[in-house]
XYZ file of N, CA and C in Angstrom:
684
model
N -80.739 100.609 -0.079
C -80.819 101.389 1.051
C -79.069 100.612 1.756
N -79.018 98.967 1.296
C -77.486 98.091 1.866
C -76.742 99.372 0.886
N -76.737 98.455 -0.153
C -75.677 98.746 -1.056
C -74.623 100.559 -0.291
N -75.907 101.722 -0.264
C -76.454 103.547 -0.439
C -74.478 103.340 1.273
N -75.300 102.367 2.098
C -74.731 102.438 3.509
C -73.415 102.010 4.106
N -73.259 101.295 2.906
C -71.648 100.593 3.100
C -71.037 101.143 1.765
N -71.330 102.045 1.302
C -70.582 102.808 0.170
C -70.247 104.012 1.167
N -71.404 104.570 1.273
C -71.200 106.118 2.437
C -70.738 105.546 3.660
N -70.355 104.829 3.976
C -69.774 104.404 5.670
C -67.771 104.886 5.068
N -68.150 104.161 4.029
C -65.768 104.919 3.506
C -66.049 105.794 2.772
N -66.936 107.050 2.448
C -66.577 108.207 1.581
C -66.419 109.358 2.861
N -66.100 110.064 2.732
C -66.362 111.588 3.428
C -67.917 112.159 3.915
N -67.480 113.187 4.110
C -69.548 113.364 3.996
C -69.722 114.356 3.547
N -68.452 115.298 2.762
C -68.213 116.191 1.582
C -68.371 115.756 0.374
N -68.048 114.728 0.214
C -68.348 113.965 -1.293
C -69.267 113.686 -1.413
N -69.959 112.702 -0.312
C -71.607 112.909 -0.412
C -72.715 113.775 -0.114
N -71.839 115.190 0.355
C -72.864 115.911 0.239
C -72.536 116.750 -1.150
N -71.872 116.162 -2.031
C -71.191 117.050 -3.115
C -72.092 116.437 -4.022
N -71.892 114.881 -4.133
C -72.747 114.521 -4.552
C -74.143 114.241 -5.071
N -75.249 114.620 -3.465
C -75.815 114.495 -3.576
C -76.516 116.275 -4.011
N -75.566 117.324 -3.979
C -76.407 118.614 -4.460
C -76.015 118.051 -6.166
N -75.200 118.049 -6.841
C -75.203 117.629 -8.324
C -76.141 116.621 -8.681
N -76.798 115.500 -7.637
C -77.694 114.454 -8.161
C -79.230 115.532 -8.169
N -78.976 116.718 -7.394
C -79.961 117.446 -7.092
C -80.869 118.434 -8.571
N -79.107 118.693 -9.141
C -79.737 119.657 -10.389
C -80.001 119.042 -11.456
N -79.044 117.675 -11.380
C -80.096 116.511 -12.588
C -81.206 116.445 -13.016
N -81.954 115.853 -11.792
C -82.999 115.881 -11.467
C -84.251 116.889 -11.838
N -83.333 118.539 -11.233
C -84.061 119.242 -11.834
C -84.047 120.133 -13.054
N -82.780 119.282 -13.802
C -82.416 119.357 -14.636
C -83.299 118.693 -16.206
N -84.228 117.403 -15.200
C -84.640 116.383 -16.337
C -85.368 116.677 -16.326
N -86.830 116.035 -17.400
C -88.262 115.993 -16.741
C -88.313 113.864 -16.659
N -86.429 113.643 -17.043
C -86.850 112.443 -17.448
C -86.935 111.961 -16.335
N -87.628 110.418 -15.555
C -87.051 109.813 -14.792
C -85.693 109.365 -14.046
N -85.132 109.746 -12.808
C -84.182 109.645 -12.306
C -83.948 108.253 -11.379
N -83.571 107.441 -11.265
C -83.600 105.777 -10.815
C -82.519 106.140 -9.102
N -83.128 106.423 -8.504
C -82.615 107.032 -7.075
C -81.566 105.689 -6.992
N -80.844 104.751 -8.726
C -79.853 104.011 -7.971
C -79.116 105.100 -8.001
N -78.785 105.958 -8.625
C -78.037 107.282 -8.855
C -77.211 108.012 -7.608
N -78.011 107.713 -6.590
C -77.339 108.204 -5.402
C -76.680 107.312 -4.963
N -76.383 105.855 -5.597
C -75.189 105.061 -4.983
C -73.624 104.841 -5.757
N -73.510 105.215 -7.211
C -73.553 104.293 -8.608
C -72.688 105.914 -8.746
N -73.756 107.033 -9.068
C -72.788 108.734 -8.653
C -72.494 108.998 -7.459
N -72.477 108.240 -6.869
C -71.570 108.876 -5.507
C -70.073 108.053 -5.246
N -69.993 106.459 -5.969
C -69.430 105.794 -5.741
C -68.449 105.987 -6.950
N -68.652 106.969 -7.689
C -67.855 107.341 -9.155
C -67.511 108.579 -9.255
N -67.407 109.145 -8.017
C -67.068 110.721 -7.899
C -65.962 109.942 -6.507
N -66.368 109.483 -5.605
C -65.450 109.246 -4.610
C -63.882 108.047 -5.966
N -64.218 107.520 -6.541
C -63.278 106.926 -7.230
C -62.419 107.805 -8.320
N -63.142 108.402 -8.531
C -62.316 109.782 -9.639
C -61.287 111.095 -8.937
N -62.056 111.163 -7.861
C -61.208 111.998 -6.937
C -59.537 111.151 -6.354
N -60.034 109.842 -5.565
C -59.109 109.275 -5.864
C -57.786 109.182 -7.263
N -58.645 108.533 -8.159
C -57.844 109.009 -9.034
C -56.994 109.735 -9.705
N -57.939 110.900 -9.699
C -56.998 112.542 -9.866
C -55.688 112.693 -8.335
N -56.084 112.227 -7.689
C -55.153 112.721 -6.760
C -54.484 112.299 -6.985
N -54.200 110.739 -6.959
C -52.881 109.657 -7.623
C -53.190 110.229 -9.537
N -53.003 110.475 -9.549
C -53.005 110.971 -11.481
C -52.895 109.584 -12.506
N -54.143 109.081 -12.060
C -54.979 108.137 -13.402
C -56.157 109.154 -13.604
N -55.674 108.439 -14.755
C -57.331 109.136 -16.094
C -56.841 107.782 -16.291
N -58.468 107.870 -16.857
C -59.451 106.888 -18.076
C -58.799 107.236 -19.268
N -59.194 106.536 -20.512
C -59.065 106.961 -21.404
C -60.680 107.376 -21.902
N -61.753 108.113 -22.524
C -63.136 108.298 -22.585
C -62.824 107.796 -23.164
N -62.364 108.231 -24.979
C -61.781 108.017 -26.016
C -63.239 106.855 -27.238
N -63.216 106.078 -25.907
C -64.486 104.865 -26.816
C -65.997 105.432 -25.876
N -66.123 106.825 -25.477
C -67.294 107.221 -25.088
C -67.566 108.865 -25.680
N -66.112 108.900 -26.813
C -66.610 110.326 -27.495
C -67.497 110.816 -27.976
N -68.150 109.852 -29.018
C -69.797 110.871 -29.096
C -70.985 110.216 -28.126
N -70.795 110.440 -26.715
C -71.786 111.075 -26.055
C -72.354 111.933 -25.773
N -72.216 112.987 -26.156
C -72.307 114.449 -26.074
C -73.255 114.479 -27.625
N -72.911 114.007 -28.791
C -73.912 114.022 -29.831
C -74.914 113.157 -29.797
N -74.841 112.169 -28.662
C -76.049 110.723 -28.679
C -76.760 110.894 -27.150
N -76.211 111.707 -26.109
C -77.915 112.465 -25.435
C -76.608 113.542 -24.829
N -77.327 114.713 -25.682
C -77.196 115.408 -25.093
C -77.761 116.500 -24.303
N -79.007 116.406 -23.716
C -79.177 116.871 -22.520
C -78.491 116.471 -20.806
N -78.066 114.574 -21.407
C -77.498 114.181 -19.439
C -76.403 114.577 -19.997
N -75.461 115.004 -21.436
C -74.006 115.272 -21.809
C -74.108 117.183 -20.574
N -75.232 118.026 -20.641
C -75.140 118.896 -20.145
C -75.364 119.023 -18.550
N -75.803 118.202 -18.524
C -75.754 117.902 -16.846
C -74.346 117.331 -16.719
N -74.366 116.636 -16.818
C -72.959 116.086 -16.083
C -71.913 117.343 -17.112
N -70.966 118.324 -18.136
C -70.729 119.151 -17.841
C -70.936 120.101 -16.785
N -72.770 120.403 -15.839
C -72.618 121.267 -14.719
C -71.942 120.286 -13.365
N -72.559 118.956 -13.722
C -71.602 118.206 -12.796
C -69.843 118.526 -12.776
N -69.450 118.447 -13.601
C -67.837 118.426 -13.987
C -67.568 119.347 -12.758
N -68.397 120.931 -13.709
C -67.840 121.889 -12.941
C -68.248 121.960 -11.512
N -68.799 121.861 -10.579
C -69.273 121.867 -9.443
C -68.440 121.308 -8.602
N -67.810 119.787 -9.136
C -66.125 118.938 -8.917
C -65.326 119.661 -9.005
N -64.837 120.809 -10.270
C -63.817 121.289 -9.731
C -63.943 122.648 -8.494
N -64.983 123.296 -8.810
C -65.301 124.559 -8.068
C -64.881 123.772 -6.347
N -64.872 122.110 -5.826
C -65.426 121.837 -4.447
C -63.670 121.324 -4.418
N -63.072 120.549 -5.246
C -61.924 120.241 -5.156
C -60.501 121.130 -5.836
N -59.146 120.866 -5.563
C -58.351 121.685 -6.616
C -57.884 120.417 -6.789
N -58.078 119.930 -8.175
C -57.649 118.723 -8.488
C -57.549 119.051 -10.026
N -56.824 118.882 -10.685
C -56.840 118.324 -12.189
C -58.143 117.805 -12.840
N -59.539 117.802 -12.432
C -60.312 117.237 -13.586
C -60.753 117.996 -14.682
N -60.790 116.409 -15.016
C -60.628 116.073 -17.104
C -62.095 116.972 -17.366
N -62.533 117.420 -18.069
C -63.233 118.108 -18.592
C -64.824 116.803 -19.752
N -62.864 116.180 -20.054
C -64.048 114.624 -20.176
C -64.882 114.215 -20.091
N -64.564 113.828 -18.619
C -65.028 113.579 -17.177
C -66.710 113.375 -17.201
N -67.100 114.802 -17.991
C -68.307 115.060 -18.341
C -68.905 113.042 -19.009
N -67.739 113.398 -19.521
C -68.811 111.639 -20.747
C -69.025 110.613 -19.862
N -68.158 110.442 -18.789
C -68.771 109.819 -17.500
C -69.481 109.713 -16.452
N -69.339 110.709 -16.025
C -71.303 111.331 -15.835
C -72.267 111.614 -16.430
N -72.123 111.502 -17.799
C -73.214 111.790 -18.877
C -74.004 110.264 -18.976
N -72.891 109.155 -18.746
C -73.414 107.799 -18.730
C -73.954 106.963 -17.205
N -73.420 107.432 -16.960
C -74.240 107.371 -15.600
C -75.697 107.755 -15.390
N -75.642 109.444 -15.741
C -77.395 109.195 -15.563
C -77.926 109.234 -16.652
N -77.552 108.431 -17.523
C -78.156 107.467 -18.918
C -78.919 106.398 -18.130
N -78.591 106.020 -17.508
C -78.005 104.667 -16.906
C -79.204 104.735 -15.630
N -79.411 105.970 -15.068
C -80.094 105.985 -13.726
C -81.321 105.850 -15.133
N -81.792 106.167 -15.808
C -82.722 106.349 -16.965
C -83.388 105.274 -17.678
N -81.796 104.217 -17.563
C -83.137 103.184 -18.442
C -82.940 101.935 -17.015
N -82.225 102.179 -15.866
C -82.632 101.296 -15.085
C -81.231 100.181 -15.158
N -80.389 100.295 -15.606
C -79.653 98.813 -16.378
C -78.171 98.932 -15.282
N -77.520 97.977 -15.887
C -76.154 98.014 -14.983
C -75.228 99.001 -15.554
N -74.749 99.502 -15.284
C -73.520 100.425 -16.323
C -72.825 100.425 -17.285
N -72.434 98.293 -17.834
C -71.704 97.986 -18.055
C -72.770 98.011 -19.361
N -73.625 97.767 -19.262
C -74.568 97.516 -20.588
C -75.605 98.751 -21.006
N -75.326 100.023 -20.168
C -75.201 101.442 -20.353
C -74.693 100.957 -21.305
N -73.308 101.085 -21.405
C -71.706 101.316 -22.017
C -71.612 100.528 -23.625
N -72.928 99.225 -23.296
C -72.765 98.925 -24.285
C -74.310 99.351 -25.132
N -75.552 99.823 -24.296
C -76.035 99.845 -25.847
C -75.683 101.490 -25.948
N -74.725 102.423 -25.883
C -74.415 103.389 -26.587
C -73.456 102.955 -27.199
N -72.120 101.996 -26.994
C -71.317 101.395 -28.009
C -72.888 101.045 -29.566
N -73.720 100.286 -28.946
C -74.287 99.579 -30.342
C -74.835 100.671 -31.250
N -75.409 102.120 -30.692
C -76.521 103.005 -31.123
C -74.986 103.560 -31.988
N -73.568 104.210 -32.182
C -72.621 104.183 -32.775
C -72.605 103.717 -33.268
N -72.249 102.802 -33.456
C -72.299 101.809 -34.537
C -73.405 101.943 -35.428
N -74.218 102.116 -34.806
C -75.811 102.517 -36.103
C -75.594 103.767 -36.624
N -74.922 104.223 -36.292
C -75.358 105.795 -36.676
C -73.698 105.695 -37.195
N -72.755 104.201 -36.940
C -71.893 105.369 -37.768
C -72.246 104.104 -40.023
N -73.024 103.135 -39.288
C -73.417 102.529 -40.888
C -74.443 103.675 -41.537
N -75.438 104.233 -41.351
C -76.079 104.882 -41.855
C -75.039 105.700 -42.137
N -74.567 106.556 -41.314
C -73.364 108.159 -41.789
C -72.211 107.150 -43.021
N -71.748 105.570 -43.290
C -71.255 105.102 -43.936
C -72.033 104.870 -45.455
N -73.023 104.603 -45.024
C -74.536 103.935 -46.474
C -74.827 105.276 -47.107
N -75.008 106.229 -46.090
C -75.970 106.851 -47.218
C -75.252 108.197 -47.108
N -73.877 108.616 -46.952
C -73.372 109.478 -46.426
C -74.032 110.469 -45.557
N -74.580 110.084 -44.954
C -75.311 111.649 -45.085
C -74.939 112.023 -43.619
N -73.257 112.645 -43.061
C -72.954 112.947 -42.147
C -74.151 114.235 -41.955
N -73.772 115.666 -42.948
C -74.667 116.916 -42.670
C -75.720 116.146 -42.186
N -76.488 115.519 -43.361
C -77.999 115.401 -42.335
C -77.593 114.811 -41.247
N -77.709 114.060 -40.789
C -77.038 114.009 -39.501
C -77.210 114.878 -38.408
N -76.031 116.356 -38.713
C -75.351 116.652 -38.107
C -76.634 118.023 -37.568
N -77.589 118.117 -38.915
C -78.258 118.847 -39.234
C -79.826 118.848 -38.960
N -80.171 117.734 -38.274
C -81.723 117.320 -38.378
C -81.813 116.761 -36.660
N -81.600 117.513 -35.668
C -81.222 117.052 -34.663
C -82.653 116.622 -33.499
N -83.603 117.399 -33.914
C -84.934 116.433 -32.898
C -85.380 115.249 -33.892
N -84.735 114.714 -35.522
C -84.562 113.753 -35.059
C -83.709 112.452 -34.873
N -82.775 113.180 -35.173
C -81.605 112.148 -34.449
C -81.801 111.975 -32.932
N -82.570 112.714 -32.260
C -83.156 112.370 -31.783
C -83.979 111.508 -30.770
N -84.846 111.917 -32.029
C -85.756 110.694 -31.862
C -85.634 109.444 -31.561
N -84.833 109.369 -33.190
C -83.823 108.300 -33.428
C -83.071 107.500 -32.129
N -82.663 108.262 -31.448
C -81.645 107.691 -30.748
C -82.249 107.514 -29.475
N -83.123 107.843 -29.426
C -84.451 107.824 -28.364
C -85.347 106.371 -28.754
N -85.348 106.466 -29.353
C -86.167 104.763 -30.270
C -84.892 103.512 -30.244
N -83.373 104.008 -30.318
C -83.235 102.769 -29.938
C -82.787 102.592 -28.673
N -82.699 103.930 -27.599
C -82.362 103.418 -26.332
C -83.339 102.325 -25.804
N -84.408 102.202 -26.188
C -85.413 102.194 -25.640
C -85.457 100.371 -26.336
N -85.545 100.363 -27.528
C -84.958 98.787 -28.327
C -84.608 97.949 -27.581
N -82.403 98.800 -27.440
C -82.257 98.144 -27.018
C -81.520 97.525 -24.782
N -82.739 98.517 -24.250
C -83.063 98.587 -22.903
C -83.999 97.375 -23.343
N -85.030 97.263 -23.542
C -86.232 96.152 -24.379
C -85.196 95.114 -24.740
N -84.857 94.773 -24.982
C -83.219 93.895 -25.550
C -82.771 93.184 -24.384
N -81.697 94.195 -23.534
C -81.169 94.192 -22.966
C -82.075 93.246 -21.399
N -83.318 93.763 -21.105
C -84.084 93.256 -19.931
C -84.932 92.194 -20.435
N -84.685 91.536 -21.905
C -85.893 90.434 -22.412
C -87.323 90.904 -22.128
N -87.183 92.270 -23.004
C -88.721 92.558 -22.668
C -89.529 91.901 -24.407
N -90.514 92.803 -24.352
C -91.463 92.399 -25.532
C -90.892 93.483 -26.454
N -90.740 93.518 -27.845
C -90.303 94.038 -28.958
C -91.159 94.096 -29.559
N -91.422 95.757 -29.997
C -92.783 96.193 -31.231
C -93.047 94.598 -32.548
N -93.544 94.919 -32.987
C -94.043 93.787 -34.518
C -95.185 94.989 -34.722
N -95.084 95.275 -36.085
C -95.404 95.309 -36.695
C -95.725 95.050 -37.972
N -96.906 94.266 -38.368
C -97.533 93.595 -40.275
C -98.115 93.531 -41.096
N -97.335 95.596 -40.702
C -97.465 96.341 -42.231
C -96.911 96.223 -43.103
N -97.126 94.920 -43.674
C -95.918 94.264 -44.928
C -96.778 95.280 -46.645
N -97.342 96.244 -46.378
C -97.523 96.821 -47.373
C -97.298 98.005 -47.713
N -97.033 99.343 -46.384
C -96.328 100.303 -45.752
C -94.793 99.189 -46.347
N -94.595 97.872 -45.915
C -93.168 98.131 -45.682
C -92.750 98.053 -47.455
N -93.591 96.855 -47.740
C -93.384 97.580 -49.890
C -93.251 98.435 -49.926
N -94.134 99.596 -49.674
C -93.719 100.322 -50.469
C -92.932 101.269 -50.396
N -92.259 100.939 -49.476
C -91.515 102.637 -48.613
C -90.056 101.627 -49.208
N -89.810 100.325 -48.765
C -88.529 99.551 -49.754
C -88.329 99.893 -51.462
N -89.936 100.451 -51.682
C -89.530 100.205 -53.258
C -88.916 102.010 -53.378
N -90.075 102.540 -52.512
C -89.704 104.344 -52.759
C -88.090 104.390 -51.751
N -87.418 104.081 -51.349
C -86.297 104.386 -50.901
C -85.401 103.220 -50.312
N -85.116 102.701 -51.504
C -83.685 101.420 -51.416
C -82.531 101.324 -50.750
N -82.029 102.381 -50.849
C -80.834 102.423 -50.075
C -81.437 102.381 -48.946
N -82.333 103.663 -48.826
C -82.453 103.998 -47.479
C -83.656 101.590 -46.789
N -83.719 100.923 -47.126
C -84.111 99.581 -46.855
C -82.447 98.705 -46.935
N -81.403 98.798 -47.808
C -80.653 98.150 -47.646
C -79.502 98.746 -46.334
N -80.181 99.999 -46.150
C -79.042 100.689 -44.338
C -79.860 99.064 -43.625
N -81.212 99.370 -43.301
C -81.971 99.197 -42.287
C -81.796 97.667 -41.925
N -81.756 96.675 -43.185
C -80.917 95.443 -43.121
C -79.757 95.204 -41.922
N -78.447 95.613 -42.590
C -77.168 96.099 -42.106
C -77.213 96.434 -40.324
N -78.338 97.173 -39.524
C -78.389 98.211 -38.927
C -78.874 96.621 -37.865
N -80.257 96.245 -38.350
C -80.416 94.626 -37.386
C -79.847 94.044 -37.573
N -78.746 93.311 -38.473
C -78.005 92.987 -38.675
C -76.822 93.131 -37.112
N -76.391 94.161 -37.421
C -75.327 94.646 -36.417
C -76.235 94.431 -34.993
N -77.428 95.019 -34.433
C -77.911 94.498 -33.498
C -78.220 93.016 -32.745
N -78.535 92.249 -34.829
C -78.662 91.328 -33.712
C -77.756 90.188 -33.444
N -76.853 90.472 -34.176
C -75.414 89.710 -33.514
C -74.440 89.772 -32.123
N -75.304 91.744 -32.123
C -74.472 91.861 -30.766
C -74.998 91.372 -29.376
N -76.242 90.923 -30.228
C -77.516 90.186 -28.830
C -78.129 89.214 -28.700
N -78.004 88.387 -29.699
C -78.379 87.457 -29.821
C -80.516 87.491 -30.131
N -80.799 88.167 -31.008
C -82.128 88.576 -30.803
C -83.097 88.720 -31.930
N -83.935 88.711 -32.232
C -84.398 88.170 -33.662
C -85.174 89.742 -33.875
N -85.183 90.567 -34.513
C -85.695 91.801 -34.375
C -86.665 92.264 -35.170
N -86.814 90.941 -36.354
C -87.473 91.511 -37.932
C -89.097 92.373 -37.225
N -89.335 92.397 -36.044
C -90.761 93.751 -35.781
C -90.686 94.716 -35.386
N -89.321 94.902 -35.294
C -88.728 96.620 -35.849
C -88.375 97.564 -36.816
N -88.763 96.743 -38.284
C -87.762 96.989 -39.244
C -89.595 98.223 -39.411
N -90.060 97.739 -39.437
C -91.087 99.669 -40.322
C -90.136 100.342 -39.143
N -90.370 100.509 -38.199
C -90.086 101.651 -37.566
C -88.636 102.198 -37.586
N -87.457 100.970 -37.832
C -86.309 101.400 -38.185
C -86.205 102.207 -39.625
N -87.344 101.891 -40.140
C -87.222 102.314 -41.654
C -87.644 103.918 -41.607
N -88.682 104.123 -41.544
C -89.429 105.460 -40.979
C -88.494 106.394 -40.729
N -87.802 105.771 -39.406
C -86.750 106.626 -38.886
C -85.105 107.077 -39.676
N -84.988 106.244 -40.282
C -83.714 105.876 -40.987
C -84.463 106.781 -42.388
N -85.486 106.517 -42.891
C -85.996 108.133 -43.756
C -85.798 109.201 -43.345
N -87.039 109.550 -42.075
C -86.372 110.773 -40.910
C -85.284 111.132 -41.430
N -84.183 110.983 -40.701
C -82.994 110.911 -40.596
C -82.260 111.749 -42.299
N -82.523 110.862 -42.958
C -81.819 110.778 -44.618
C -82.132 111.691 -45.424
N -83.312 112.089 -45.294
C -84.211 113.243 -46.204
C -84.539 114.096 -45.026
N -84.147 114.908 -44.613
C -84.551 115.683 -43.663
C -84.403 116.835 -44.438
N -83.571 117.310 -45.351
C -83.089 118.497 -46.320
C -84.263 118.442 -47.406
N -84.306 117.183 -47.685
C -85.535 117.346 -48.428
C -87.275 117.674 -47.730
N -86.903 117.308 -47.189
C -88.817 117.504 -46.368
C -88.757 118.699 -45.872
N -87.178 119.311 -45.528
C -87.748 120.468 -44.980
C -87.578 121.881 -46.250
N -87.469 121.507 -46.547
C -86.898 121.676 -48.202
C -86.919 123.422 -48.287
């Protein structure tokens, strides 16, 4: 509350009202829990955005180029938010601003600092790149939306727990793991690389996640066969 009071003291009423309307659209557009801190972060972001646009300053969103694919629901809500901003002000608001607003929405769902959410997004993108490169699975990834969404959600919660130093999942199904590794050796090697990416970035041992990651990668990379 104190943070919000400090911010609104320096922001015009019309921007605050606009942001509150946008937040209402976001909350009504998702079943996910939106942390109230979005009232602080999004109000501040939109205020800074309009100041930047008035001064002709733009940010490079290329680092967030994959936001639409990773967070489709949040991205569509962000597109609506950008449209509302454009209706409200006579400034050249770039369409890729939706990437930044989508990250704010994801951030409010995960209850993290914005830098942590951006870091998680970059890590998820690295993981997807590993799968595409190792498995030559671009077509499968693009055409298995449900499997992709489930995998990204799994990664989001895994990385959130790591960042917040929470308990990680642990599965001791050695027999199942051995069976899957024997049947899907390429996916097993890919999962090892994924675990290395995550462990090196966050300095955290995640061996207990191997089975869960293995199952997701198999589903992603064999989607066509399964749906045959």
